[in-house]
XYZ file of C-alpha atoms in Angstrom:
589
model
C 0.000 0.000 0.000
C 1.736 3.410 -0.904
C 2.300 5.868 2.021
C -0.126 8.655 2.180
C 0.893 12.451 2.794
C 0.093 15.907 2.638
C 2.495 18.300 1.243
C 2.493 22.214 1.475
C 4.937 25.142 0.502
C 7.458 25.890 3.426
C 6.275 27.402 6.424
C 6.828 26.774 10.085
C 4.397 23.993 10.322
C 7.318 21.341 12.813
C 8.054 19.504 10.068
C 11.406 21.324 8.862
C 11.758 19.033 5.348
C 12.552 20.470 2.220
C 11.019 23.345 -0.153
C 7.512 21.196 -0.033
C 7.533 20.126 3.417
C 5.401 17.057 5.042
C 2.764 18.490 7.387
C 1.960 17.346 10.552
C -1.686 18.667 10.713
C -4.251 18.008 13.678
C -7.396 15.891 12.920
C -10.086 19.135 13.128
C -7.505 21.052 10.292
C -7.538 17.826 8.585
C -11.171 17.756 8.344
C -11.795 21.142 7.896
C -9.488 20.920 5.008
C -10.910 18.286 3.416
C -14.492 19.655 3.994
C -12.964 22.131 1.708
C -12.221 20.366 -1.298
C -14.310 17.216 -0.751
C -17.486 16.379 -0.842
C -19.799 13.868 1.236
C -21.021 12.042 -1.667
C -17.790 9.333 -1.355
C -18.834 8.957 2.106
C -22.457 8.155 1.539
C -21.722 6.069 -1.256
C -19.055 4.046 0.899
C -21.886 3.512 3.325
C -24.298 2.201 1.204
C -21.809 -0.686 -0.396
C -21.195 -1.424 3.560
C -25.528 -1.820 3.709
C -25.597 -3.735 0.685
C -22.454 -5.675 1.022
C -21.152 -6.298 4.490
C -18.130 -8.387 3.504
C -16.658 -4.504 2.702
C -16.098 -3.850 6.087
C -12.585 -4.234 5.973
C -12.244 -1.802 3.204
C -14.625 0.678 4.550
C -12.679 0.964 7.566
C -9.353 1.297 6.341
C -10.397 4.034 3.676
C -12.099 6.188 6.633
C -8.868 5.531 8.629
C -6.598 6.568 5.994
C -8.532 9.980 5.849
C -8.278 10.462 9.555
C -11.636 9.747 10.638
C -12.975 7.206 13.338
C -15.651 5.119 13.113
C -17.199 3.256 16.486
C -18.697 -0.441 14.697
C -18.659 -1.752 18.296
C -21.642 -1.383 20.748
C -19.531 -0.404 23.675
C -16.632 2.394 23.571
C -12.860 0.731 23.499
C -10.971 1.946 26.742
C -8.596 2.464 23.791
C -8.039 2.918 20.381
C -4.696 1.614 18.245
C -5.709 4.564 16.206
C -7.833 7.115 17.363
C -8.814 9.768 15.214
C -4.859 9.655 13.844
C -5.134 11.998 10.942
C -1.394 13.528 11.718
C 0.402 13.669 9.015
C 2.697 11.931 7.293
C 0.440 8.763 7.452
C 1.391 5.727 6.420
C -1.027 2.933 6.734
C -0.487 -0.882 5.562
C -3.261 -3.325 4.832
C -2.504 -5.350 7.409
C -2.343 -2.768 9.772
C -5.381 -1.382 9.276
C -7.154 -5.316 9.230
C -5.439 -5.310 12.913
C -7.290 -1.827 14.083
C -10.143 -3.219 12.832
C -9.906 -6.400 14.185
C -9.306 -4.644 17.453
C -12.365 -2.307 17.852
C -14.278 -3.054 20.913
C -11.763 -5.176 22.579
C -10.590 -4.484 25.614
C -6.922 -3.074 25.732
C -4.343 -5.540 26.615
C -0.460 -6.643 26.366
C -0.884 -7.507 22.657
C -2.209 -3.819 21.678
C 0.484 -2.607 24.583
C 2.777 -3.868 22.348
C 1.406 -3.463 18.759
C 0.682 0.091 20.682
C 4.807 0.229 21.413
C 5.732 -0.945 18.002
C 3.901 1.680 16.243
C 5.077 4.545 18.192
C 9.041 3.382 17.968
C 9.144 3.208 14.596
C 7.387 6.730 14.480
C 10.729 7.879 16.655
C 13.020 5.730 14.922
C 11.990 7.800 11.068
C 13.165 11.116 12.838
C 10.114 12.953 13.372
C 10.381 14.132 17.189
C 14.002 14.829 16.884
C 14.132 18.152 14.892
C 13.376 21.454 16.871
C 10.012 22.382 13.686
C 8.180 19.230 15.526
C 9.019 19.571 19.272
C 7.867 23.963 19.266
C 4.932 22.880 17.059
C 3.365 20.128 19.537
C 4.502 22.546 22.298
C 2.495 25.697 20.757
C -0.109 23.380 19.505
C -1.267 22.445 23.895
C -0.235 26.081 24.491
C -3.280 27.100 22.408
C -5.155 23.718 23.529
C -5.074 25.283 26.585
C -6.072 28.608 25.775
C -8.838 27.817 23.470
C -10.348 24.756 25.663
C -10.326 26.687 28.753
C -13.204 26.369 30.128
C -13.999 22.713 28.867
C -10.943 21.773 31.117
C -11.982 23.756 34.321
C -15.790 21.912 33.493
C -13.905 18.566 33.773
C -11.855 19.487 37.136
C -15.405 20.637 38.466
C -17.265 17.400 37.692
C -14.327 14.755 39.066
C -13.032 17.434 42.060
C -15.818 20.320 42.526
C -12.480 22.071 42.199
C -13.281 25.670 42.528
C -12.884 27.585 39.364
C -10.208 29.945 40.804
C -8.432 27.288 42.370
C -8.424 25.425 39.229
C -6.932 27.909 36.943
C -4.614 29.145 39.341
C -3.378 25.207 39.825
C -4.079 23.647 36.614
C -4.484 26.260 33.714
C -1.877 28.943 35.041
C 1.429 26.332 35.923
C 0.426 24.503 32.701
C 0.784 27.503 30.681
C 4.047 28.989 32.489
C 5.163 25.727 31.851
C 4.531 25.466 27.547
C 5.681 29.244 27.925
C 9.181 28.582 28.874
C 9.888 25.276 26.862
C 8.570 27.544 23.914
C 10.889 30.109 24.686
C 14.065 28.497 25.802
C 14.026 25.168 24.085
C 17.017 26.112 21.427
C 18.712 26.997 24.417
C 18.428 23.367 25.972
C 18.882 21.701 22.946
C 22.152 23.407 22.350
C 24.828 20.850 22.949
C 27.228 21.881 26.088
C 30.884 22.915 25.611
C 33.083 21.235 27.860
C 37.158 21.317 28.580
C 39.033 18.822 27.182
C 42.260 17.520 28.865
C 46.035 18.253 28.052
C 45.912 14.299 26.867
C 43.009 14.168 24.324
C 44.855 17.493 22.832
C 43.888 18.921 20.332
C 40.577 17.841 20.711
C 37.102 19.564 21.257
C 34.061 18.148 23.562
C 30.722 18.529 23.939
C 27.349 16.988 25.685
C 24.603 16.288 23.734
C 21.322 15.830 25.016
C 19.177 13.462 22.839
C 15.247 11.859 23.395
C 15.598 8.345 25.390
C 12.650 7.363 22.391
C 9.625 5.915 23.538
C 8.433 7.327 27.199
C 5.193 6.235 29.512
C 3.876 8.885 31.893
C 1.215 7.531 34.538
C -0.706 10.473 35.785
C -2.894 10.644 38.800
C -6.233 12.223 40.171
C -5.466 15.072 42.587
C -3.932 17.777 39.937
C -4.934 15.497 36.453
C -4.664 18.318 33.893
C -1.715 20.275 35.350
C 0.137 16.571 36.339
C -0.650 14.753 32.719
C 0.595 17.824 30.671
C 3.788 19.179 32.746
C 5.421 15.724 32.461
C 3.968 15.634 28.934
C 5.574 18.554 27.773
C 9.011 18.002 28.950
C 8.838 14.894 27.110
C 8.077 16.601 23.877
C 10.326 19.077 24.385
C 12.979 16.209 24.751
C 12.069 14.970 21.700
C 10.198 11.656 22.559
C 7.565 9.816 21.582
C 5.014 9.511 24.472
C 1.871 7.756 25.767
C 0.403 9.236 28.202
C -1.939 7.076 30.802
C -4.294 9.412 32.602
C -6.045 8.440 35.875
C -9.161 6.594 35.931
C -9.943 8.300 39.216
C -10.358 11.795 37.406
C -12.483 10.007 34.921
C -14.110 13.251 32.962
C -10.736 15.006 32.540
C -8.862 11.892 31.707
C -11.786 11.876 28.777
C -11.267 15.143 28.007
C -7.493 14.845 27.569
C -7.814 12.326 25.587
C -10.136 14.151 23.283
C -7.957 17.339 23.120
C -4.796 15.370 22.751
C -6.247 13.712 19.802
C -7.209 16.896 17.921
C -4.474 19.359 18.524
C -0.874 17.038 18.477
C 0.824 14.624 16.712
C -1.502 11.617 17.085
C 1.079 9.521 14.871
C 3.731 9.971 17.982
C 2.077 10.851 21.170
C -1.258 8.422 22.355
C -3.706 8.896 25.128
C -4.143 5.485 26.809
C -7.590 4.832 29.123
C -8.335 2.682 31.647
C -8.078 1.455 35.099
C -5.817 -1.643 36.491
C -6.000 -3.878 33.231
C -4.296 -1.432 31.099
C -1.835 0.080 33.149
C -0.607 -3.553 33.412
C -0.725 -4.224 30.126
C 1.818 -1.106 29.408
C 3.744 -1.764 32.481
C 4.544 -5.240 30.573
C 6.035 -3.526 27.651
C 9.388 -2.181 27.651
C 9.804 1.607 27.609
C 12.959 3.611 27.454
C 11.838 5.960 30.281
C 8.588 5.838 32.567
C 7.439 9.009 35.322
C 4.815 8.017 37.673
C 3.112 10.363 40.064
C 0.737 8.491 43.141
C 1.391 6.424 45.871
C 4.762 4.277 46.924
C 2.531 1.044 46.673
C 2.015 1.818 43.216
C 5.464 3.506 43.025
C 6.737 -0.163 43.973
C 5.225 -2.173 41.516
C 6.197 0.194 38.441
C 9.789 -0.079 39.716
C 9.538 -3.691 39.652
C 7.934 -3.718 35.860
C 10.796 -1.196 34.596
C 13.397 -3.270 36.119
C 13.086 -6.464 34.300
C 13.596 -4.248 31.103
C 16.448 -1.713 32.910
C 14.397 1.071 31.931
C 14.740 4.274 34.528
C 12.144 6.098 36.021
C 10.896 8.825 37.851
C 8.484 8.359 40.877
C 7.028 11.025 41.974
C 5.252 10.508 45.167
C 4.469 12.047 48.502
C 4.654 11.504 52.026
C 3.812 13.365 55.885
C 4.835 16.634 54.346
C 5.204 18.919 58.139
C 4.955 22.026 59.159
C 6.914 23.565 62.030
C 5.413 26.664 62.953
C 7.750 28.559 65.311
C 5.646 30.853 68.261
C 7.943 34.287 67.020
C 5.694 34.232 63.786
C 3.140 36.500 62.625
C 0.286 34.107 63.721
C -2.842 35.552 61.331
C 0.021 35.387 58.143
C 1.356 32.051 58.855
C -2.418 30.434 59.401
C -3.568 31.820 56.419
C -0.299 30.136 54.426
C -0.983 26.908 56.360
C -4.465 26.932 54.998
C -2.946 27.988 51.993
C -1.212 24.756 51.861
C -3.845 22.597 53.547
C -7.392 22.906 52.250
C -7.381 25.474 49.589
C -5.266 23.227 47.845
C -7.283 20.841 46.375
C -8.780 20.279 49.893
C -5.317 18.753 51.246
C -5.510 15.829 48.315
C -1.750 17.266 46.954
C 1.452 15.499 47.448
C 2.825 18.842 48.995
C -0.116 19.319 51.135
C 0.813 20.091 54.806
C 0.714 16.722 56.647
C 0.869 17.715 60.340
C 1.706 20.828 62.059
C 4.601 20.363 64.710
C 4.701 23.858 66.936
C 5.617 24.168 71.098
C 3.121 22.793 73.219
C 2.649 26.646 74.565
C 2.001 28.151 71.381
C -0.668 25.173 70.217
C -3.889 27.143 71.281
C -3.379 30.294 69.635
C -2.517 28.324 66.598
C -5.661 26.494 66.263
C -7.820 29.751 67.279
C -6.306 31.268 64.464
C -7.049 28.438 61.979
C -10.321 28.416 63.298
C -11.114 31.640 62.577
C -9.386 31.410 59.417
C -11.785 28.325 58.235
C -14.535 30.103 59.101
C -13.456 33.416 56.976
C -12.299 31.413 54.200
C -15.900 28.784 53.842
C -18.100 30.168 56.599
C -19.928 28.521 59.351
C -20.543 24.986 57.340
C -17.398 24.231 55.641
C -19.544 21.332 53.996
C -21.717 23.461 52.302
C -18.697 25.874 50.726
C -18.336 26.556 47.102
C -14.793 27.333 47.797
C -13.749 23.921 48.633
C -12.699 20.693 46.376
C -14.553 17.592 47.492
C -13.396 13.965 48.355
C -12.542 12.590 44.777
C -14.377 9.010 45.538
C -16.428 6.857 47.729
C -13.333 4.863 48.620
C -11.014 7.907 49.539
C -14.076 9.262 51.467
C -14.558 5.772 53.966
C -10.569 6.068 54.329
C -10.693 9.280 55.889
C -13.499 8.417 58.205
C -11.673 5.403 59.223
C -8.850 7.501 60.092
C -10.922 10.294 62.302
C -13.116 7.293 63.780
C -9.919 5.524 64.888
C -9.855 4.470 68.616
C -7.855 7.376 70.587
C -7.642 9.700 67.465
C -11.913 10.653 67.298
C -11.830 12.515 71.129
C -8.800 14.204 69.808
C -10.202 16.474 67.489
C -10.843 20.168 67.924
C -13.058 21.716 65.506
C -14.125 19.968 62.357
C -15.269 16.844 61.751
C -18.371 16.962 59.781
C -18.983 14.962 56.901
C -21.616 14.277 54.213
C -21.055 11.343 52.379
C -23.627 11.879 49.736
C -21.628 15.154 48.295
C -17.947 13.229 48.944
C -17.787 16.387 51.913
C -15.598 16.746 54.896
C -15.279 19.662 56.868
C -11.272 21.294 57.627
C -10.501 19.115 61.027
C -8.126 20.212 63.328
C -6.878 17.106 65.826
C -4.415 17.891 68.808
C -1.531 15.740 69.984
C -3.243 12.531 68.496
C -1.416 9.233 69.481
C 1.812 8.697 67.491
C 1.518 5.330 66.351
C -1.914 5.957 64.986
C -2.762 5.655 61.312
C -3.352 9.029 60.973
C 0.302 9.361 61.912
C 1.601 6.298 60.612
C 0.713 6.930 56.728
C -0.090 9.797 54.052
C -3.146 11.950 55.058
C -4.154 13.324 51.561
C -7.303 14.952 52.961
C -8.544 18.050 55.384
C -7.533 16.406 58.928
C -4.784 18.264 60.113
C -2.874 16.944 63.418
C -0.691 19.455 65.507
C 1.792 17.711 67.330
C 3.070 19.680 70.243
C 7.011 19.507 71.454
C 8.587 21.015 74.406
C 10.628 23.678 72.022
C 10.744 24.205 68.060
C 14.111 23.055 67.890
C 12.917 19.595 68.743
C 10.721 19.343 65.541
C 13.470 18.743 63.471
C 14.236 15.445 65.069
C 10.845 14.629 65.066
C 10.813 15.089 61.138
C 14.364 13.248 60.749
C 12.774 10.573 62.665
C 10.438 9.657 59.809
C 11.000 8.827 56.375
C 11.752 11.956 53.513
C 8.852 13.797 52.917
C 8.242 15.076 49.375
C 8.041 18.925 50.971
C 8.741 20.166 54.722
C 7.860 23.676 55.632
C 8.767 26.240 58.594
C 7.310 29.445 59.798
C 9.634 31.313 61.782
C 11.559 34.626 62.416
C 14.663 33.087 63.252
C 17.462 32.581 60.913
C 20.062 30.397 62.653
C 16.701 27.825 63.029
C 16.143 28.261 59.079
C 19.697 27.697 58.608
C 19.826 24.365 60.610
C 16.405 23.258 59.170
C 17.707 23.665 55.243
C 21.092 21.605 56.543
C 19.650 19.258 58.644
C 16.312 18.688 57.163
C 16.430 16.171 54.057
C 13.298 16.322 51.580
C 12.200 16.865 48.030
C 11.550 20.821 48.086
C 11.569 23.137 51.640
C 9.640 26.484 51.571
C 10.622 29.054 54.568
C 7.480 30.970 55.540
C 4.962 29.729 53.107
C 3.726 26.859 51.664
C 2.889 24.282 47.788
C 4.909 28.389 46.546
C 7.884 26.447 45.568
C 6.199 24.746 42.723
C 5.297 27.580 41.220
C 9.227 28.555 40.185
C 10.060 27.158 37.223
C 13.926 27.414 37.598
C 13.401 25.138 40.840
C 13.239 21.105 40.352
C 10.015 19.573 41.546
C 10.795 16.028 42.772
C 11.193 13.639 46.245
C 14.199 11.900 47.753
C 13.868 8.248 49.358
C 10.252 7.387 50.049
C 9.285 10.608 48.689
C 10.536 9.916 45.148
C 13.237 10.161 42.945
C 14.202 11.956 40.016
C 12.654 15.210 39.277
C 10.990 17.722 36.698
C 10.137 21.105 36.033
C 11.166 23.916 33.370
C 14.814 22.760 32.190
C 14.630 19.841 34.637
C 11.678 18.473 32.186
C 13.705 18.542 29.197
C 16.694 16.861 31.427
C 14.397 14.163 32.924
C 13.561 12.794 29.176
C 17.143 13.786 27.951
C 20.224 11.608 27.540
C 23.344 13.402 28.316
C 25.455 11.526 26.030
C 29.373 12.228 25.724
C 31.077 13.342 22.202
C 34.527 14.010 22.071
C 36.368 14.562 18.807
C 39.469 14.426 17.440
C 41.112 15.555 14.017
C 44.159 13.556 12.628
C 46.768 15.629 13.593
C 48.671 15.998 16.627
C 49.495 12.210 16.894
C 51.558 10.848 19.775
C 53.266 7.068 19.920
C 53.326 7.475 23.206
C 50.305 5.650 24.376
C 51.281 2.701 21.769
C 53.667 -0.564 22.417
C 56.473 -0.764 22.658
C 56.612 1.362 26.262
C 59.935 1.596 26.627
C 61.306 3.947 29.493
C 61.030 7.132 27.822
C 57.692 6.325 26.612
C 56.659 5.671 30.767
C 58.339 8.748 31.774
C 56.281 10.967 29.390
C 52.951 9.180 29.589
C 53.013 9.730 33.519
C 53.879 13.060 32.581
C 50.686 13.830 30.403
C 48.403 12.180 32.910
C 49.745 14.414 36.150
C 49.867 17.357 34.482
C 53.692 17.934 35.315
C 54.805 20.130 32.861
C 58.310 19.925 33.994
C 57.845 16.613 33.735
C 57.049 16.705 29.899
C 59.596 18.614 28.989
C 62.617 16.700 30.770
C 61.083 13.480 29.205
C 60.772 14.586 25.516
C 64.270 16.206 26.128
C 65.608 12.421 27.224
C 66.127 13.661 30.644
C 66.628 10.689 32.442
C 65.412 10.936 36.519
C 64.867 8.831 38.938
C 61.690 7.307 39.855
């Protein structure tokens, strides 16, 4: 079957080729293109010879695939289509290929698409496409304007799975995910730019450099807390990289996993980067398949089992995870500031379901009941007398995260321990901001990740002493402090070992795009952001070249004495040395 293409005068369309350059076109331009030109009457009359002869199928199929539109034959929508709506250009499409699509509509998705899925998508990297800077800025300004133009279909979708608050959305979501196509747009010449490095006085002359090149084919596993802003910031720095990517949304965040996949579909590259649906089944399936880079974001049981999947193929990865982020609030603060900030960084982020969320608040025991007036207060400024009922608050994503936080509040010795808060409605997925004092330690409130609006305060004899209470527990993804007292901040940063720290504030740091967003031990490892994207999907690989002149028989047999003398010469760096030994200078050992 010969390949099929669409080719245009030069322009700056990410293709770079040629004077009549190979266009890599979105499926709505495609169709509003060949709306243009085209009429419906091959369409109808494709139709009716599937009506009068069903055996046509085949063919039917594969002509409406070749023009870059999808056709749903099954009775039930696929988790997952080998080709969904892929009308980017160039596309080539062989008979066989397109029997196997068609032979694969309705099914569920499973290793062999994984792999078929795989196949497809490596020999898209292997023919070039992602590698040239036209392709990487075009998919990059192509979301940019995704984002800009689908708006308020994306902050609809964070509404239905979170009743994430419209401000709170675009502030979280829309804003970072535009700051972060802003900068790869702007400074991704810069990062592709191979880096100058010295050479040594024994590779001379000589000239090195590092050269940062796409690992090829790349899984990202999002998750439900943050899934617009956490599918497309990992998503991105792939691109910008120069990969080929699937991307596997979270089932949890159902409509804006749906929605992703729609918007993907119509403004990139469908030929090199694929949305993949589903729930347990297919995130198997893909685990099973080898990748040459994977980044997860969710929990360290997960975390586990993708480590395990990526190590019987070597591939690397990037976990990003979580952890008891704390807070130690210092009593020399400005107390209506810093419980504001810690609110900040509790419930009006995403209702404390964020891996940065604060965790626990560790203050002096003497200090505790101003602190929790002030929060008080603050709750009741910020969502009013019945938290439950605020507009201003994300809910509970599930059923199932809903009955875990209960259990946690109901727990024996943690329930009398709480302070203001509590109420729930579990028919709106609605808890109330719940403030708990000095709850027991070994607790499971204490013992694993809250993600939710309880809050604990654990109260030590002085602030100093929170430090070894955070040391005592495994690396949280953030830690935070609130104080006016620098040599404390200086031992916290030195002392205090996690992801990201913020002094006087809190979730701030992920804002900055020159900072690296990532954990350290149970909290993660690896990390992204800005330039770190384009790093995390980057091979550093190591060029050094040399020219023919300049040739030395030192480093060849025979080694006789002179030979010795020299070559120790060259490799310490005694110049004295070189000189007495090309001069025949004969010295002792």
């Amino acid at each position: 079957m010969p390949s099929s293409s669409v080719e245009e005068p030069r322009r700056d369309d990410g293709s770079g080729e040629g004077t009549r350059v190979k266009i890599y076109k979105s499926p709505k331009g495609l169709q509003e293109e060949k709306a243009k030109t085209t009429s419906n009457l091959p369409y109808l009359l494709l139709l009716l010879l599937l009506l009068l002869h069903p055996s046509t199928l085949p063919l039917l199929h594969f002509k409406l695939a070749a023009i870059g539109l999808s056709v749903n034959l099954a009775r039930e929508r696929p988790s997952f289509q080998a080709l969904p709506r892929k009308a980017a250009v160039p596309l080539r499409v062989s008979s066989s290929m397109a029997t196997e699509v068609m032979e694969e509509k309705g099914q569920a998705f499973d290793s062999r698409k994984a792999e078929a899925l795989v196949r497809d998508l490596r020999s898209r990297f292997e023919d070039g496409r992602t590698r040239s800077y036209e392709w990487r800025v075009f998919q990059l300004k192509a979301i940019a304007r995704m984002v800009k133009e689908r708006e308020k279909d994306i902050l609809g979708a964070l509404m239905t799975d979170l009743s994430k608050p419209e401000l709170e959305a675009f502030v979280t979501e829309i804003s970072l995910t535009k700051s972060a196509c802003k900068k790869a747009i702007s400074e991704l010449k810069a990062w592709m730019k191979p880096e100058k490095v010295k050479t040594s006085i024994i590779t001379f002359p000589s000239s090195a450099e590092i050269v940062s090149e796409p690992f090829g084919v790349v899984l990202i596993i999002s998750t439900w807390n943050f899934p617009f802003l956490l599918s497309l910031d990992p998503l991105i720095g792939a691109i910008s990289a120069g990969n080929a990517v699937v991307l596997k949304p979270s089932e949890s965040a159902p409509a804006t996993s749906s929605l992703l996949t729609k918007l993907l579909e119509e403004y990139v590259d469908g030929s090199a980067v694929r949305v993949v649906e589903g729930a347990v089944p297919e995130t198997t399936a893909l685990l099973e398949q080898r990748w040459d880079k994977i980044l997860y974001t969710g929990s360290g049981r997960v975390a586990r089992i993708v480590m395990a999947a990526a190590a019987k193929h070597l591939t690397p990865v990037i976990l990003e995870l979580g952890g008891k982020c704390p807070a130690i609030v210092d009593s020399n603060v400005d107390l209506e500031v810093a419980a504001k900030r810690l609110m900040g960084g509790k419930w009006t982020c995403n209702n404390g379901q964020a891996c940065i969320a604060v965790d626990h608040i560790i203050t002096p025991k003497s200090f505790a009941p101003k602190l929790i007036e002030a929060l008080r207060a603050g709750v009741e400024e910020f969502f009013g007398k019945n938290p439950t009922e605020s507009q201003d608050m994300s809910r509970v994503v599930n059923r199932y995260h809903f009955a875990r936080l209960a259990k946690l509040m109901d727990e024996d010795g943690v329930s009398e321990k709480i302070v203001f808060g509590g109420e729930r409605d579990e028919g709106k997925l609605r808890i109330a901001p719940t403030v708990l004092l000095d709850v027991p330690g070994d607790s499971q409130i204490m013992q694993e990740e809250i993600f939710g609006p309880l809050l604990p305060i654990v109260t030590v004899d002085k602030v100093e002493d929170g430090i070894a209470l955070v040391n005592s527990r495994p690396k949280p993804l953030a830690a935070y402090l609130f104080t006016k007292n620098d040599l404390l901040k200086q031992q916290f940063v030195q002392r205090v070992s996690a992801g990201g720290m913020l002094i006087n504030d809190t979730v701030l740091h992920l804002t900055v795009p020159g900072l690296p967003f990532g954990g350290v031990g149970e909290s993660g490892m690896g990390s992204y952001h800005g330039k770190f994207s384009f790093d995390a999907f980057s091979h550093k690989k190591a060029v050094l070249s040399r020219g023919f002149v300049g040739e030395i028989n030192t480093r060849y047999p025979p080694y006789t004495p002179k030979k010795q003398r020299l070559l120790k010469a060259l490799i310490g760096g005694n110049i004295i040395g070189i000189i007495l030994a090309l001069i025949g200078w004969n010295t002792k050992e």
